[in-house]
Amino acid sequence: MAKRKLKKFAEVESFHNCFYLPFEEARDNGLPLKGKWHTEYFKNNNPIVLELGCGKGEYTVGLAQRFPEKNFIGVDIKGNRIHTGAKTAVDNKMNNVAFVRTRIDFIEACFAENEISEIWITFPDPQPQKTRVRKRLTNMMFIKRYKKIMKEGGIINLKTDNEPFYDYSREVAAENKFEIIDSTNDLYDDITARDEVLTSIKTHYEKLFTKKGFKICYLKYRV
Ligand SMILES: C[S@@+](CC[C@H](N)C(=O)[O-])C[C@H]1O[C@@H](n2cnc3c(N)ncnc32)[C@H](O)[C@@H]1O
C-alpha cells in the first residue's frame, strides 16, 4: 500500500471522531456507541443524520457546518477517504460530526432503533449488473435495515450521476408505496426550485461526473 495511504489509515485511527467496526465485532458485539450516540458522543438530543458511502464526507461536513443544531455521521468502509472529512472536522473543532468505518451492511450493529432521523446516500456505486442488485444501497434489503434504525417517517436523500440507478431506486420506492417528496433526473435544470444544500455541496464523485457531462439526479423519499 502506498505510504500516503498508510499514513492516512494510521491517522484516522487516532482521530477522536472516528470509529471502526470490523466484521467480527459487528457480528458479536456491535459498536459500543450503539444506542448511546446522543448521551455518550454528541452529549445532546439533536437529530442524527447519516451519510452512507460518504467517501470524503463532503455532505457530512457541509451539512454539519450549515446545521449546528443537528448531528452528522459519515459511514464508509474506506479509511483513507473518511480521513479527509474527519480531519476537517477535527481541525475546525466541529463537535456535531463523527465517522464510522465499516460496511453499511452492518448498520444495525452501529445504531439502535429510532436513533437516526435522516439518511443521505451520495453517489453510491450503481452496481449495474443484474447479479449485483443485492449490493445496491437502495434495494429493499438495505431499506429494511435503514427503517430499523430510523425514526417513524424517516427520510432518504439520494444523489447520483447514474440515471438507471436513480430509476431503479424510484421504482423500489413506488413499488413499496413510499412517499416521494422530490424527484428529478436533472438537479441543475432549475436550481432556484430547490434547497441550496443540494447544489452548493458537491462531493468528489459529483465533480468528477459533472465534468464528464453527466446530469445529476436527486430523489427524496419517506420510508
Ligand atoms: C462512488 S463512491 C462515492 C463517495 C462519495 N459519497 C462521493 O460522492 O464522492 C462510493 C463510496 O461508497 C463506499 N461503499 C460502497 N459500498 C459500501 C458498503 N457496503 N459499505 C461501506 N461503504 C461502501 C465506497 O467505499 C466509496 O467510498
mmCIF file of N, CA and C in Angstrom, residues 145-211:
data_model
loop_
_atom_site.group_PDB
_atom_site.id
_atom_site.type_symbol
_atom_site.label_atom_id
_atom_site.label_comp_id
_atom_site.label_asym_id
_atom_site.label_seq_id
_atom_site.Cartn_x
_atom_site.Cartn_y
_atom_site.Cartn_z
ATOM 1 N N ARG A 145 -33.120 -2.410 6.618
ATOM 2 C CA ARG A 145 -32.129 -2.132 7.683
ATOM 3 C C ARG A 145 -32.217 -0.669 8.117
ATOM 4 N N TYR A 146 -32.323 0.243 7.122
ATOM 5 C CA TYR A 146 -32.390 1.674 7.461
ATOM 6 C C TYR A 146 -33.644 1.958 8.294
ATOM 7 N N LYS A 147 -34.754 1.290 7.908
ATOM 8 C CA LYS A 147 -36.016 1.538 8.622
ATOM 9 C C LYS A 147 -35.896 1.127 10.097
ATOM 10 N N LYS A 148 -35.084 0.101 10.338
ATOM 11 C CA LYS A 148 -34.932 -0.368 11.724
ATOM 12 C C LYS A 148 -34.238 0.664 12.609
ATOM 13 N N ILE A 149 -33.355 1.451 12.034
ATOM 14 C CA ILE A 149 -32.603 2.415 12.867
ATOM 15 C C ILE A 149 -33.187 3.826 12.800
ATOM 16 N N MET A 150 -34.135 4.023 11.834
ATOM 17 C CA MET A 150 -34.691 5.379 11.663
ATOM 18 C C MET A 150 -35.973 5.573 12.453
ATOM 19 N N LYS A 151 -36.209 6.816 12.799
ATOM 20 C CA LYS A 151 -37.480 7.186 13.422
ATOM 21 C C LYS A 151 -38.606 6.993 12.405
ATOM 22 N N GLU A 152 -39.830 6.883 12.904
ATOM 23 C CA GLU A 152 -41.022 6.773 12.046
ATOM 24 C C GLU A 152 -41.003 7.911 11.009
ATOM 25 N N GLY A 153 -41.236 7.571 9.778
ATOM 26 C CA GLY A 153 -41.299 8.597 8.723
ATOM 27 C C GLY A 153 -39.933 9.147 8.332
ATOM 28 N N GLY A 154 -38.881 8.370 8.561
ATOM 29 C CA GLY A 154 -37.511 8.809 8.239
ATOM 30 C C GLY A 154 -37.356 9.075 6.749
ATOM 31 N N ILE A 155 -36.474 10.015 6.432
ATOM 32 C CA ILE A 155 -36.313 10.450 5.039
ATOM 33 C C ILE A 155 -34.977 9.984 4.472
ATOM 34 N N ILE A 156 -35.017 9.544 3.216
ATOM 35 C CA ILE A 156 -33.780 9.211 2.493
ATOM 36 C C ILE A 156 -33.590 10.210 1.358
ATOM 37 N N ASN A 157 -32.373 10.755 1.242
ATOM 38 C CA ASN A 157 -31.995 11.624 0.124
ATOM 39 C C ASN A 157 -30.964 10.873 -0.704
ATOM 40 N N LEU A 158 -31.214 10.753 -1.993
ATOM 41 C CA LEU A 158 -30.250 10.090 -2.877
ATOM 42 C C LEU A 158 -29.782 11.072 -3.930
ATOM 43 N N LYS A 159 -28.457 11.222 -4.053
ATOM 44 C CA LYS A 159 -27.889 11.980 -5.174
ATOM 45 C C LYS A 159 -27.060 11.005 -5.997
ATOM 46 N N THR A 160 -27.262 11.002 -7.292
ATOM 47 C CA THR A 160 -26.495 10.088 -8.149
ATOM 48 C C THR A 160 -26.323 10.659 -9.554
ATOM 49 N N ASP A 161 -25.220 10.261 -10.189
ATOM 50 C CA ASP A 161 -24.978 10.655 -11.580
ATOM 51 C C ASP A 161 -25.518 9.571 -12.513
ATOM 52 N N ASN A 162 -25.995 8.470 -11.934
ATOM 53 C CA ASN A 162 -26.340 7.289 -12.724
ATOM 54 C C ASN A 162 -27.866 7.177 -12.870
ATOM 55 N N GLU A 163 -28.364 7.549 -14.061
ATOM 56 C CA GLU A 163 -29.819 7.600 -14.232
ATOM 57 C C GLU A 163 -30.491 6.225 -14.068
ATOM 58 N N PRO A 164 -29.912 5.137 -14.593
ATOM 59 C CA PRO A 164 -30.544 3.831 -14.361
ATOM 60 C C PRO A 164 -30.641 3.503 -12.857
ATOM 61 N N PHE A 165 -29.641 3.908 -12.094
ATOM 62 C CA PHE A 165 -29.692 3.659 -10.648
ATOM 63 C C PHE A 165 -30.802 4.508 -10.000
ATOM 64 N N TYR A 166 -30.926 5.744 -10.456
ATOM 65 C CA TYR A 166 -31.999 6.634 -9.980
ATOM 66 C C TYR A 166 -33.364 6.024 -10.312
ATOM 67 N N ASP A 167 -33.523 5.540 -11.566
ATOM 68 C CA ASP A 167 -34.795 4.920 -11.980
ATOM 69 C C ASP A 167 -35.095 3.700 -11.109
ATOM 70 N N TYR A 168 -34.056 2.884 -10.887
ATOM 71 C CA TYR A 168 -34.235 1.685 -10.059
ATOM 72 C C TYR A 168 -34.711 2.079 -8.652
ATOM 73 N N SER A 169 -34.074 3.086 -8.069
ATOM 74 C CA SER A 169 -34.409 3.499 -6.700
ATOM 75 C C SER A 169 -35.831 4.038 -6.627
ATOM 76 N N ARG A 170 -36.228 4.777 -7.654
ATOM 77 C CA ARG A 170 -37.609 5.307 -7.739
ATOM 78 C C ARG A 170 -38.610 4.177 -7.829
ATOM 79 N N GLU A 171 -38.254 3.163 -8.640
ATOM 80 C CA GLU A 171 -39.169 2.012 -8.801
ATOM 81 C C GLU A 171 -39.348 1.278 -7.479
ATOM 82 N N VAL A 172 -38.250 1.053 -6.763
ATOM 83 C CA VAL A 172 -38.338 0.365 -5.460
ATOM 84 C C VAL A 172 -39.220 1.184 -4.522
ATOM 85 N N ALA A 173 -39.036 2.508 -4.549
ATOM 86 C CA ALA A 173 -39.830 3.390 -3.683
ATOM 87 C C ALA A 173 -41.319 3.309 -4.066
ATOM 88 N N ALA A 174 -41.602 3.350 -5.366
ATOM 89 C CA ALA A 174 -43.002 3.311 -5.823
ATOM 90 C C ALA A 174 -43.646 1.964 -5.494
ATOM 91 N N GLU A 175 -42.906 0.887 -5.782
ATOM 92 C CA GLU A 175 -43.444 -0.468 -5.508
ATOM 93 C C GLU A 175 -43.808 -0.638 -4.042
ATOM 94 N N ASN A 176 -43.042 0.015 -3.178
ATOM 95 C CA ASN A 176 -43.272 -0.147 -1.740
ATOM 96 C C ASN A 176 -44.114 0.988 -1.148
ATOM 97 N N LYS A 177 -44.657 1.790 -2.044
ATOM 98 C CA LYS A 177 -45.581 2.873 -1.677
ATOM 99 C C LYS A 177 -44.957 3.870 -0.699
ATOM 100 N N PHE A 178 -43.670 4.129 -0.881
ATOM 101 C CA PHE A 178 -43.022 5.169 -0.081
ATOM 102 C C PHE A 178 -43.426 6.529 -0.667
ATOM 103 N N GLU A 179 -43.525 7.513 0.197
ATOM 104 C CA GLU A 179 -43.909 8.854 -0.270
ATOM 105 C C GLU A 179 -42.716 9.522 -0.955
ATOM 106 N N ILE A 180 -42.864 9.847 -2.217
ATOM 107 C CA ILE A 180 -41.775 10.548 -2.922
ATOM 108 C C ILE A 180 -41.963 12.048 -2.720
ATOM 109 N N ILE A 181 -41.006 12.666 -2.073
ATOM 110 C CA ILE A 181 -41.123 14.091 -1.714
ATOM 111 C C ILE A 181 -40.556 14.967 -2.823
ATOM 112 N N ASP A 182 -39.483 14.519 -3.442
ATOM 113 C CA ASP A 182 -38.879 15.284 -4.536
ATOM 114 C C ASP A 182 -38.138 14.303 -5.445
ATOM 115 N N SER A 183 -38.096 14.627 -6.698
ATOM 116 C CA SER A 183 -37.500 13.700 -7.651
ATOM 117 C C SER A 183 -37.166 14.428 -8.942
ATOM 118 N N THR A 184 -35.904 14.356 -9.364
ATOM 119 C CA THR A 184 -35.538 14.957 -10.651
ATOM 120 C C THR A 184 -34.357 14.215 -11.264
ATOM 121 N N ASN A 185 -34.364 14.108 -12.591
ATOM 122 C CA ASN A 185 -33.202 13.492 -13.249
ATOM 123 C C ASN A 185 -32.241 14.564 -13.777
ATOM 124 N N ASP A 186 -32.522 15.829 -13.392
ATOM 125 C CA ASP A 186 -31.603 16.913 -13.768
ATOM 126 C C ASP A 186 -31.673 18.007 -12.706
ATOM 127 N N LEU A 187 -30.935 17.787 -11.654
ATOM 128 C CA LEU A 187 -30.992 18.659 -10.474
ATOM 129 C C LEU A 187 -30.651 20.111 -10.789
ATOM 130 N N TYR A 188 -29.737 20.327 -11.738
ATOM 131 C CA TYR A 188 -29.266 21.690 -12.005
ATOM 132 C C TYR A 188 -30.087 22.412 -13.076
ATOM 133 N N ASP A 189 -31.158 21.744 -13.539
ATOM 134 C CA ASP A 189 -32.016 22.338 -14.558
ATOM 135 C C ASP A 189 -32.674 23.611 -14.027
ATOM 136 N N ASP A 190 -33.117 23.540 -12.753
ATOM 137 C CA ASP A 190 -33.739 24.723 -12.154
ATOM 138 C C ASP A 190 -33.357 24.769 -10.674
ATOM 139 N N ILE A 191 -32.190 25.359 -10.394
ATOM 140 C CA ILE A 191 -31.703 25.300 -9.011
ATOM 141 C C ILE A 191 -32.509 26.188 -8.072
ATOM 142 N N THR A 192 -33.212 27.174 -8.615
ATOM 143 C CA THR A 192 -33.986 28.056 -7.740
ATOM 144 C C THR A 192 -35.148 27.287 -7.094
ATOM 145 N N ALA A 193 -35.516 26.159 -7.717
ATOM 146 C CA ALA A 193 -36.656 25.388 -7.208
ATOM 147 C C ALA A 193 -36.263 24.550 -5.993
ATOM 148 N N ARG A 194 -34.973 24.516 -5.673
ATOM 149 C CA ARG A 194 -34.541 23.568 -4.642
ATOM 150 C C ARG A 194 -33.649 24.183 -3.570
ATOM 151 N N ASP A 195 -33.545 23.444 -2.465
ATOM 152 C CA ASP A 195 -32.731 23.858 -1.328
ATOM 153 C C ASP A 195 -31.263 24.001 -1.758
ATOM 154 N N GLU A 196 -30.606 25.029 -1.245
ATOM 155 C CA GLU A 196 -29.214 25.264 -1.670
ATOM 156 C C GLU A 196 -28.257 24.127 -1.302
ATOM 157 N N VAL A 197 -28.570 23.344 -0.267
ATOM 158 C CA VAL A 197 -27.627 22.261 0.114
ATOM 159 C C VAL A 197 -27.501 21.219 -0.996
ATOM 160 N N LEU A 198 -28.521 21.159 -1.854
ATOM 161 C CA LEU A 198 -28.491 20.150 -2.918
ATOM 162 C C LEU A 198 -27.501 20.498 -4.020
ATOM 163 N N THR A 199 -27.313 21.800 -4.229
ATOM 164 C CA THR A 199 -26.455 22.202 -5.339
ATOM 165 C C THR A 199 -25.145 22.854 -4.894
ATOM 166 N N SER A 200 -25.103 23.347 -3.664
ATOM 167 C CA SER A 200 -23.865 24.026 -3.241
ATOM 168 C C SER A 200 -22.860 23.058 -2.632
ATOM 169 N N ILE A 201 -23.331 21.913 -2.123
ATOM 170 C CA ILE A 201 -22.376 20.911 -1.627
ATOM 171 C C ILE A 201 -22.155 19.917 -2.761
ATOM 172 N N LYS A 202 -20.907 19.804 -3.182
ATOM 173 C CA LYS A 202 -20.589 18.878 -4.283
ATOM 174 C C LYS A 202 -19.533 17.890 -3.799
ATOM 175 N N THR A 203 -19.824 16.622 -3.952
ATOM 176 C CA THR A 203 -18.867 15.613 -3.494
ATOM 177 C C THR A 203 -17.789 15.401 -4.566
ATOM 178 N N HIS A 204 -16.778 14.662 -4.191
ATOM 179 C CA HIS A 204 -15.692 14.326 -5.117
ATOM 180 C C HIS A 204 -16.247 13.668 -6.385
ATOM 181 N N TYR A 205 -17.129 12.678 -6.202
ATOM 182 C CA TYR A 205 -17.681 11.961 -7.362
ATOM 183 C C TYR A 205 -18.627 12.829 -8.167
ATOM 184 N N GLU A 206 -19.344 13.726 -7.487
ATOM 185 C CA GLU A 206 -20.233 14.634 -8.235
ATOM 186 C C GLU A 206 -19.406 15.504 -9.188
ATOM 187 N N LYS A 207 -18.309 16.043 -8.671
ATOM 188 C CA LYS A 207 -17.458 16.907 -9.517
ATOM 189 C C LYS A 207 -16.913 16.113 -10.700
ATOM 190 N N LEU A 208 -16.455 14.891 -10.406
ATOM 191 C CA LEU A 208 -15.874 14.015 -11.424
ATOM 192 C C LEU A 208 -16.853 13.754 -12.568
ATOM 193 N N PHE A 209 -18.098 13.382 -12.198
ATOM 194 C CA PHE A 209 -19.071 13.008 -13.229
ATOM 195 C C PHE A 209 -19.701 14.221 -13.907
ATOM 196 N N THR A 210 -19.785 15.341 -13.193
ATOM 197 C CA THR A 210 -20.303 16.561 -13.828
ATOM 198 C C THR A 210 -19.341 16.985 -14.942
ATOM 199 N N LYS A 211 -18.035 16.881 -14.649
ATOM 200 C CA LYS A 211 -17.020 17.236 -15.641
ATOM 201 C C LYS A 211 -17.166 16.386 -16.900
#
